[in-house]
Tab-separated table of C-alpha atoms and ligand atoms in Angstrom:
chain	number	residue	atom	x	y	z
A	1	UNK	CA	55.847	-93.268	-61.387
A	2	UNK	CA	56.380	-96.468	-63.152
A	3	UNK	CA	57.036	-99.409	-61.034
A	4	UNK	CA	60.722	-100.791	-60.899
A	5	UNK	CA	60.426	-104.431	-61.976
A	6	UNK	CA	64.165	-105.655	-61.214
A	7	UNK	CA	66.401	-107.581	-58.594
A	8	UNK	CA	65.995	-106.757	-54.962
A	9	UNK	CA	69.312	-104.685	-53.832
A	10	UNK	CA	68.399	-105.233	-50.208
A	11	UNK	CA	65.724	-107.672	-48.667
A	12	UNK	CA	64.240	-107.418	-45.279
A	13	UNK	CA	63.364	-110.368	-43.694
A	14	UNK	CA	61.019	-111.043	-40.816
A	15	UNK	CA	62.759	-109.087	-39.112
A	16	UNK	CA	62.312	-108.761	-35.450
A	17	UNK	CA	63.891	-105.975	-32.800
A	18	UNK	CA	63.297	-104.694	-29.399
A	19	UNK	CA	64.905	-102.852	-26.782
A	20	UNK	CA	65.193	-103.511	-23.386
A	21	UNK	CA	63.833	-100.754	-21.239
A	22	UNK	CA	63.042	-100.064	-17.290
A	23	UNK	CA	59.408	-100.373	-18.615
A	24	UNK	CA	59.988	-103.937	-20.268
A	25	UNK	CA	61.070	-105.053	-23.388
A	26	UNK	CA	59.736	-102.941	-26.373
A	27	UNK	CA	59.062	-104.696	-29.403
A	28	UNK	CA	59.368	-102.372	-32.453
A	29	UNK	CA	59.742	-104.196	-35.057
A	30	UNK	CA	57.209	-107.534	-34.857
A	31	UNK	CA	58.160	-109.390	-38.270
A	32	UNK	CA	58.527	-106.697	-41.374
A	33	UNK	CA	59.389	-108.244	-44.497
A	34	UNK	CA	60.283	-105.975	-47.291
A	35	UNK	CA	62.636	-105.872	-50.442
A	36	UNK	CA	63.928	-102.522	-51.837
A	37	UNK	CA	64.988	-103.020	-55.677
A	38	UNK	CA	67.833	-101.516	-57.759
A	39	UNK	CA	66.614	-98.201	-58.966
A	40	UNK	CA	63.422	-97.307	-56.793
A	41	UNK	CA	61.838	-95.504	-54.345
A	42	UNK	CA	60.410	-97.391	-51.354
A	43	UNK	CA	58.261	-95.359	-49.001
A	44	UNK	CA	57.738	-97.434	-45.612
A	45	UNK	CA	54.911	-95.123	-44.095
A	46	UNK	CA	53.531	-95.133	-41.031
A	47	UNK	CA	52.369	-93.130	-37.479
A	48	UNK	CA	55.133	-91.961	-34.989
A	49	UNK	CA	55.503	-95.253	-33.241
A	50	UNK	CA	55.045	-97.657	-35.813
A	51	UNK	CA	58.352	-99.418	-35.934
A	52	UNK	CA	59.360	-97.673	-39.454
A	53	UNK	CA	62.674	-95.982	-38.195
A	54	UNK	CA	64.115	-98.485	-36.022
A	55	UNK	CA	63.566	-100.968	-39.056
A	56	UNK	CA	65.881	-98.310	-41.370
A	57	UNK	CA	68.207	-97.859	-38.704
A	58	UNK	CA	68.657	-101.281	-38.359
A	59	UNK	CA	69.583	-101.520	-41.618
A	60	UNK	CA	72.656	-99.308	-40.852
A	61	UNK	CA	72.935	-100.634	-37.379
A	62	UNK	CA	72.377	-97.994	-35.936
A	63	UNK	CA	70.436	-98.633	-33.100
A	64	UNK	CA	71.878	-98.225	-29.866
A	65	UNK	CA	74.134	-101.214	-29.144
A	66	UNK	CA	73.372	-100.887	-25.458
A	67	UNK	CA	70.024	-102.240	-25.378
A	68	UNK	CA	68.781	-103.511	-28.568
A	69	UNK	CA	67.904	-106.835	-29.131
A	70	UNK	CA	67.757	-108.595	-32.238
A	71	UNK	CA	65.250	-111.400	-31.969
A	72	UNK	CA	64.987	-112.655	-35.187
A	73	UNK	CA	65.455	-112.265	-39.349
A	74	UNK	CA	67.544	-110.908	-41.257
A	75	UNK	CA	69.207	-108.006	-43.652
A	76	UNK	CA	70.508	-109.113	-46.913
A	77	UNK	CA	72.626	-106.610	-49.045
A	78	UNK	CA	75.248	-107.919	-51.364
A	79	UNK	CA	74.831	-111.634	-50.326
A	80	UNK	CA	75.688	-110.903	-46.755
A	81	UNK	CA	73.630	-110.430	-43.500
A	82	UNK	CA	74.178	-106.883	-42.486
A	83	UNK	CA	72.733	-107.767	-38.843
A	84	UNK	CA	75.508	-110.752	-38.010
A	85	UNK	CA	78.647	-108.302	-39.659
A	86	UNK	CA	81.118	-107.103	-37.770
A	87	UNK	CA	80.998	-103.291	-36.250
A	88	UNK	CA	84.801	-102.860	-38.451
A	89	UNK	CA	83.022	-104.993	-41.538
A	90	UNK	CA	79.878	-102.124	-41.674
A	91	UNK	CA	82.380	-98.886	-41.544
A	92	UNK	CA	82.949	-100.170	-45.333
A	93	UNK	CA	78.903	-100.342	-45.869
A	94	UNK	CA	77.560	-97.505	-43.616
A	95	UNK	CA	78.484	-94.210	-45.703
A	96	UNK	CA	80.279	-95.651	-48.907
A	97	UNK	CA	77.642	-98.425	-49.860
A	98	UNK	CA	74.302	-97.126	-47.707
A	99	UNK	CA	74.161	-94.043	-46.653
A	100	UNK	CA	71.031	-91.842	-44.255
A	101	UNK	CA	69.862	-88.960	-44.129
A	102	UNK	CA	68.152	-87.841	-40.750
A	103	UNK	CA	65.133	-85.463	-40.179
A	104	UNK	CA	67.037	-82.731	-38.416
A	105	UNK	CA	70.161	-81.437	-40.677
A	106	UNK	CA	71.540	-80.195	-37.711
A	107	UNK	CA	71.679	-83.498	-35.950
A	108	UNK	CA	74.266	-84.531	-38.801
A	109	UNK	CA	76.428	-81.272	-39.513
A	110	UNK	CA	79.088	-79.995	-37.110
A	111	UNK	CA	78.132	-76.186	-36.303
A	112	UNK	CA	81.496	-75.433	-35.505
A	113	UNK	CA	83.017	-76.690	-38.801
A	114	UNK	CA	83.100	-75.407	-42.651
A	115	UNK	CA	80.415	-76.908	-44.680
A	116	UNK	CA	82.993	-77.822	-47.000
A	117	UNK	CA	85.451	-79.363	-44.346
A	118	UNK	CA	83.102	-81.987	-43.174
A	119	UNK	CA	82.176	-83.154	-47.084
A	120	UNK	CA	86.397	-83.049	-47.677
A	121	UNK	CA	87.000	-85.108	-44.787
A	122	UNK	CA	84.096	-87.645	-45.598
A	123	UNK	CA	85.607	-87.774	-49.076
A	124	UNK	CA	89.519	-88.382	-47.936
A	125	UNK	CA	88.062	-90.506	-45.023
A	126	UNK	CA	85.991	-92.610	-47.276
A	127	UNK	CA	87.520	-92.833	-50.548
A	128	UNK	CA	91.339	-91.600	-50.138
A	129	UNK	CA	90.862	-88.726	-51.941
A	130	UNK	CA	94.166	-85.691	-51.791
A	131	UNK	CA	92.482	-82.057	-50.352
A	132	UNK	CA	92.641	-81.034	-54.203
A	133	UNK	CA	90.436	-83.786	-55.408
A	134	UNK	CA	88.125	-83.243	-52.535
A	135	UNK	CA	87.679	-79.719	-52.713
A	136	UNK	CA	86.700	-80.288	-56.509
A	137	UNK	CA	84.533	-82.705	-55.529
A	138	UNK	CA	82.662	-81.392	-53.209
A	139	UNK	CA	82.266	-78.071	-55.320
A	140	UNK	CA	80.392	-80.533	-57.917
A	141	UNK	CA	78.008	-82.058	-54.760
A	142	UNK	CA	76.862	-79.391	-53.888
A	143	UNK	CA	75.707	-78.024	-57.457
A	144	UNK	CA	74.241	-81.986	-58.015
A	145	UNK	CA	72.068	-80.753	-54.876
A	146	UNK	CA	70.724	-77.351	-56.097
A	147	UNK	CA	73.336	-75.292	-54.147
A	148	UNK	CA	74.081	-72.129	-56.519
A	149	UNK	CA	77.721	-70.859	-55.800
A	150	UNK	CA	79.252	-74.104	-54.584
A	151	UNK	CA	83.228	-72.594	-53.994
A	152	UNK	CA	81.773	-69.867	-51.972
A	153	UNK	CA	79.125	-71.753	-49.846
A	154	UNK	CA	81.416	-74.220	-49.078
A	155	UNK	CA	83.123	-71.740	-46.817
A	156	UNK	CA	80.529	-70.916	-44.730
A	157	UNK	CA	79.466	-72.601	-41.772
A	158	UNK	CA	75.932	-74.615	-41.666
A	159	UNK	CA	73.802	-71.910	-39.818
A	160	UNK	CA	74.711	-69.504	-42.492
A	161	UNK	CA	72.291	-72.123	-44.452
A	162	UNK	CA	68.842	-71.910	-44.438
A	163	UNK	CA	67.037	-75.229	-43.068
A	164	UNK	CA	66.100	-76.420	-47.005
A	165	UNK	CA	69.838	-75.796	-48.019
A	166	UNK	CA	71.339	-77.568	-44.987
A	167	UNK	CA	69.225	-80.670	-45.306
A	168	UNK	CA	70.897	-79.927	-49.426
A	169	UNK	CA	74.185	-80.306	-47.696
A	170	UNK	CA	73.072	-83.293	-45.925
A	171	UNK	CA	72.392	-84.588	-48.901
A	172	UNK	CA	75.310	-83.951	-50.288
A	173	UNK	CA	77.309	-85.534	-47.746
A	174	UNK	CA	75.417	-88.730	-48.118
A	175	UNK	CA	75.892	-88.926	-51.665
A	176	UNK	CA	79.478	-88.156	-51.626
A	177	UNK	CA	80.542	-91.986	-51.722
A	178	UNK	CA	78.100	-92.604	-54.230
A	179	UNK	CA	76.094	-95.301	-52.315
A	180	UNK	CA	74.083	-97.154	-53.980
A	181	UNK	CA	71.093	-97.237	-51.541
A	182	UNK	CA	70.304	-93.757	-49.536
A	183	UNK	CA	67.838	-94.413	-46.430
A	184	UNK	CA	65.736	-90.517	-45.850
A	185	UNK	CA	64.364	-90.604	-42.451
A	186	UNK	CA	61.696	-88.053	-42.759
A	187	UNK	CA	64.064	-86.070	-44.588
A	188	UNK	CA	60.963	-83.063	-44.957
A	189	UNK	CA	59.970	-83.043	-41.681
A	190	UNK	CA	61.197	-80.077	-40.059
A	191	UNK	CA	60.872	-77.998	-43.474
A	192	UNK	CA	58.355	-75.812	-44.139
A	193	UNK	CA	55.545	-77.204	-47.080
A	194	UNK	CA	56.961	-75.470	-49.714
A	195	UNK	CA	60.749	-76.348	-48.900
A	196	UNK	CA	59.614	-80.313	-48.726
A	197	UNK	CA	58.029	-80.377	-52.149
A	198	UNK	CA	61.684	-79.162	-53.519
A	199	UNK	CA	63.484	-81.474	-50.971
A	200	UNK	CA	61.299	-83.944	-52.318
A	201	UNK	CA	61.938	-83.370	-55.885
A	202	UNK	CA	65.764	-83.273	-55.241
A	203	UNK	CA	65.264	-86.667	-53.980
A	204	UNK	CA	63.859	-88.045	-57.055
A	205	UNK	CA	65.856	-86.376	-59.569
A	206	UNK	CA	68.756	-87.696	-57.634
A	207	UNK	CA	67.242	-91.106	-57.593
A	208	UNK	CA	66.644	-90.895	-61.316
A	209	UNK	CA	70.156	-89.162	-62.525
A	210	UNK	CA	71.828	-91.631	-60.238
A	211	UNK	CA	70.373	-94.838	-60.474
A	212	UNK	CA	70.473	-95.205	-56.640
A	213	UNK	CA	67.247	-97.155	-54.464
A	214	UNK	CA	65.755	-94.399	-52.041
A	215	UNK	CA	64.547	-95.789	-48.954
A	216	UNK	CA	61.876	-92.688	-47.839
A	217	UNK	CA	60.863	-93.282	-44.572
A	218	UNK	CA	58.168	-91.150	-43.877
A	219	UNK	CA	54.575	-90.489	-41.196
A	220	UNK	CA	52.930	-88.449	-44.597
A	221	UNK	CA	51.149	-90.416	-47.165
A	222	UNK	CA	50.325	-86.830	-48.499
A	223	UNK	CA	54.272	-86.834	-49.398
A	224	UNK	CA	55.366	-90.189	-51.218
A	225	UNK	CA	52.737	-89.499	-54.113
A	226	UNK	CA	54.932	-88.185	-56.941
A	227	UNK	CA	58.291	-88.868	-55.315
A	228	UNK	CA	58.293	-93.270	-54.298
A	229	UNK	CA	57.445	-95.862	-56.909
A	230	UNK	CA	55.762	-98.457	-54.339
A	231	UNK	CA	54.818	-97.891	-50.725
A	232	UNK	CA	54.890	-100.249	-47.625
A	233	UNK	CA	52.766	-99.040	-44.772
A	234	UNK	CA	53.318	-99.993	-40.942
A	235	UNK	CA	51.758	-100.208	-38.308
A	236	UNK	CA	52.247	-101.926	-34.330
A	237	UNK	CA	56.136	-103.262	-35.753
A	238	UNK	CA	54.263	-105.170	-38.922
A	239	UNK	CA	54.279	-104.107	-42.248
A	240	UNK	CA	50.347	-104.374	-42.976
A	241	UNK	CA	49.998	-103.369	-46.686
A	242	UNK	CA	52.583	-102.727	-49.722
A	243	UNK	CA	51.841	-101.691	-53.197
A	244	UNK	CA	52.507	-99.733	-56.165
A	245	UNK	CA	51.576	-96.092	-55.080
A	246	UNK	CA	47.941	-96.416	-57.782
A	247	UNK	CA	46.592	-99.644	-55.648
A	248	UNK	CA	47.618	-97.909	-52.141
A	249	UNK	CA	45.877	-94.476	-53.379
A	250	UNK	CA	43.420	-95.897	-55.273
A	251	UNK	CA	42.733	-99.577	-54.468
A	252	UNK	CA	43.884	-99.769	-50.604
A	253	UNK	CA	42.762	-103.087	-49.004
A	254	UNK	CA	43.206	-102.300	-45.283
A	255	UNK	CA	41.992	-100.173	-42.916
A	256	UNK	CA	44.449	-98.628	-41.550
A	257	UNK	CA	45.482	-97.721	-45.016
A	258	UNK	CA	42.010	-96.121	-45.180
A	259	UNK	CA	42.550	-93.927	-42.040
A	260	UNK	CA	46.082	-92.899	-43.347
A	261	UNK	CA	44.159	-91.501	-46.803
A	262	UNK	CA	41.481	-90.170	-45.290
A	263	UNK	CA	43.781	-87.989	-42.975
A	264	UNK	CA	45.870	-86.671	-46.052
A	265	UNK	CA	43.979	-83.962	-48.750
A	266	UNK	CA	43.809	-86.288	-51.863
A	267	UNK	CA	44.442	-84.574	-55.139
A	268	UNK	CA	41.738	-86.699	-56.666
A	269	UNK	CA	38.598	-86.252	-53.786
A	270	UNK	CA	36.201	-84.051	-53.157
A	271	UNK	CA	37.847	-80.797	-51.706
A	272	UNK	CA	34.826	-80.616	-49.943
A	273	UNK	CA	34.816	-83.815	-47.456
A	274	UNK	CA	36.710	-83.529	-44.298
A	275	UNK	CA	39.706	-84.839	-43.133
A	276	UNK	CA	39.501	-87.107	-40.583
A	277	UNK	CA	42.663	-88.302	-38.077
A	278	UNK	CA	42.557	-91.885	-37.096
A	279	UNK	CA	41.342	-92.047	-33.124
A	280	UNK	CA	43.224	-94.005	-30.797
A	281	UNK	CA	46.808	-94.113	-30.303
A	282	UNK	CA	49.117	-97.010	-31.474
A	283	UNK	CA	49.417	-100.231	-29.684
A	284	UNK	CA	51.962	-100.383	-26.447
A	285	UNK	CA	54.871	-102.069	-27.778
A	286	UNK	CA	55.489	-103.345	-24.225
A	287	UNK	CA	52.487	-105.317	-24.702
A	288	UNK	CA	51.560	-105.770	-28.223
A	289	UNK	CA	48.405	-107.088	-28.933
A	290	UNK	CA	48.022	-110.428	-30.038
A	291	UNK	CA	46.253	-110.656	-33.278
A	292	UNK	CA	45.859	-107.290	-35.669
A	293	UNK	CA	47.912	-104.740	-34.291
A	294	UNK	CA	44.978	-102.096	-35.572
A	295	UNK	CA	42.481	-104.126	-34.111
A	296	UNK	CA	41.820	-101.463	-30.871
A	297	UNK	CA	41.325	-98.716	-33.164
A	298	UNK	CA	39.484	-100.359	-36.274
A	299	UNK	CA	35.840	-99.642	-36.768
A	300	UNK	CA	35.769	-102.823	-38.287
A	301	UNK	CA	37.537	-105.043	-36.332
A	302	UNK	CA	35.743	-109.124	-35.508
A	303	UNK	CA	36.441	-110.904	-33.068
A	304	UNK	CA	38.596	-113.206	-34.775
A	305	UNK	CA	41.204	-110.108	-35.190
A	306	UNK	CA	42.012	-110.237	-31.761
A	307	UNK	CA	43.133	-113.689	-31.212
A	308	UNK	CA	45.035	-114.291	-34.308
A	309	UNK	CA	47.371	-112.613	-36.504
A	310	UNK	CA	46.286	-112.268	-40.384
A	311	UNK	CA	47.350	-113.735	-42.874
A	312	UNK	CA	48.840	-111.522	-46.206
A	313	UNK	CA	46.223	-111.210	-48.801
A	314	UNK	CA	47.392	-111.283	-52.350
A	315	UNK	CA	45.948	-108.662	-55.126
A	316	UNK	CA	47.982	-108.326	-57.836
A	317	UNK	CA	52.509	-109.333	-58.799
A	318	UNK	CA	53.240	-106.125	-56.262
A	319	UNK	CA	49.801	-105.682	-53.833
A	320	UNK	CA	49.158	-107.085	-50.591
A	321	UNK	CA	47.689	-106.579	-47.392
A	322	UNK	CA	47.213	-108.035	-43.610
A	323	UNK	CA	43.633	-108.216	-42.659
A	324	UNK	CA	40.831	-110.954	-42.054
A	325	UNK	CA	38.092	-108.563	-43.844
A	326	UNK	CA	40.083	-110.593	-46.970
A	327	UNK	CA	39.295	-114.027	-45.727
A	328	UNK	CA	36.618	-115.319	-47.505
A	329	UNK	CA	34.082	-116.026	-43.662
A	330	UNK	CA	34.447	-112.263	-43.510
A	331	UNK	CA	31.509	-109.901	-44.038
A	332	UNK	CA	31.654	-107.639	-47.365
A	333	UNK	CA	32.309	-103.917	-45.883
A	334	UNK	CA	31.938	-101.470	-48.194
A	335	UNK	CA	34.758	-98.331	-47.679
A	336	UNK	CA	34.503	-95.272	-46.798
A	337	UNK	CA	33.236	-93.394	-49.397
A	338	UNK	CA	36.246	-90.907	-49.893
A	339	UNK	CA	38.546	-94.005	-50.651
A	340	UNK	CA	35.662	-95.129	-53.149
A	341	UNK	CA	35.902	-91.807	-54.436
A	342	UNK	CA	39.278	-91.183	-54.868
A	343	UNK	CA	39.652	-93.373	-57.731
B	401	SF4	FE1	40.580	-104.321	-38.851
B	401	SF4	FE2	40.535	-106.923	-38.386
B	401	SF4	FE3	41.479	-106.014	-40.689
B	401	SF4	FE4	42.835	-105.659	-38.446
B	401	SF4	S1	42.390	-107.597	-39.409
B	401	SF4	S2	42.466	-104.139	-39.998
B	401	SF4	S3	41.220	-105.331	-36.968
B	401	SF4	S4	39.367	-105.856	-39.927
């Protein structure tokens, strides 16, 4: 998909949170930076661990108020700085402005209630509408998510859905406001292969019919090829590379980037080669390392990446990546040759 060249609706900046724990403070987020513009899809993609859905639940605040601690940046949406509102000040946001969708369906439907109850009530809660007007509208969300027979369906209950058509009703929920930025926190992952390819492409016919900016959060590369417009990949609470989804397929400038692609089947490589997981586990967010978060697990790490943090390399108006294999004392490295030969 084309890149979205346009104002950012919501920009991310070094932001910074932890949670206090019995085992220490755990940083999750270590500085990401990030801007999501009107109109796209931004996949933020990393390993379980990586920081990527505590960063979009901060953005709704929904981290638990108990023991998370916000140690620096900030959230801009609208001109204001979602992180220093008030709890009453984000019931108007959370829902009618941004609204999430979750990786279980079930975590966000009540089993005990009428599929069409719980949109009704989120449209009188939300935007004062009479039972009449609700019902109608509701009827219409579900058909705008692929849900054939809307008036009947939206008597049943949800596990009278199958686990594709619930996370449809999720959907549906979300969008009943009509926000104008919907987060999907590995909206796919509990579907089967071929549900998530039509989950997917509800997602961006949504995002095209409506206008809205899709946040995808998601642990699958393989996934945010035909459905985001740019990609930012984390890793250790940093974001470490973003691009348009060509230069991160084809042009990626960081290896963790390559481990990520060479653990996905490309549609371009040899069918042939392997896939290959990245070894090692993610860095202890107790303990962070100092320097490159990837720097335990990277074949190509000096000893420079370590001690100090690096720097963001700059490739092109939209491409950039984290890592001292750009600075120009660093040896050439040539890639591995699937990444060469994906493009
Ligand atoms: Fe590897 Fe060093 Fe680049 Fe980190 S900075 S990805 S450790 S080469």
């Amino acid at each position: 998909m084309a890149t979205v060249n346009g104002e950012a609706i919501l920009s991310v900046d070094d932001l910074r949170i932890s949670f206090s724990t019995y085992a220490g403070e755990v940083q999750a987020v270590r500085g990401a930076t990030f801007d999501l513009r009107r109109g796209e899809t931004l996949a933020i993609v990393g390993e379980s661990g990586s920081g990527k859905s505590v960063a979009a639940r901060s953005i709704m605040r929904l981290n638990p108020e108990s023991n998370t601690i916000v140690r620096g940046g900030e959230i801009i949406f609208e001109g204001e700085d979602l992180l220093k509102l008030s709890e009453k000040r984000m019931l108007d946001i959370r829902g009618p402005k941004i609204a999430m969708v979750f990786q279980d369906p079930m975590t966000s439907l009540d089993p005990t209630m009428r599929v069409g109850r719980q949109i009704i009530e989120s449209l009188k809660q939300h935007l004062g509408m009479s039972g009449r007007q609700a019902a109608e509208r509701a009827a219409e969300l579900l058909e705008l998510v692929g849900i054939p027979h809307a008036e009947a369906r939206l008597k049943q209950y949800p596990h009278q859905f199958s686990g594709g058509m619930r996370q449809r009703v999720v959907i549906a929920i979300a969008l009943a406001c009509d926000p104008q930025v919907l987060i999907a926190d590995e909206p796919t992952t509990a579907l089967d292969v071929t549900i998530q390819a039509q989950i997917l492409e509800l997602l961006r016919e949504l995002q095209e019919r409506l206008g809205m900016s899709i946040v995808l959060i998601t642990h699958d590369l393989g996934v945010v090829a035909s459905t985001a417009h740019r990609i930012a990949v984390m890793y250790g609470g940093k974001i470490i590379e973003t691009g348009t989804v060509r230069e991160i397929f084809y042009t990626p400038q960081m290896p963790y980037t390559w481990g990520l692609l060479a653990s996905i089947p490309l549609p371009t490589a040899d069918r042939s080669q392997d896939l290959i997981p990245i070894p090692g586990t993610p860095p202890d967010a107790t303990d962070p390392p100092k320097g490159c978060p990837f720097a335990a697990r990277c074949p190509y790490a000096m000893r420079i990446c370590e001690d100090e943090v690096p720097g963001y390399t700059t490739f092109s108006d939209e491409h950039r990546a984290a890592c001292w294999l750009h600075h120009q004392m660093a040896p050439n490295v040539e890639r591995p040759a699937r990444i060469t030969g994906a493009k």
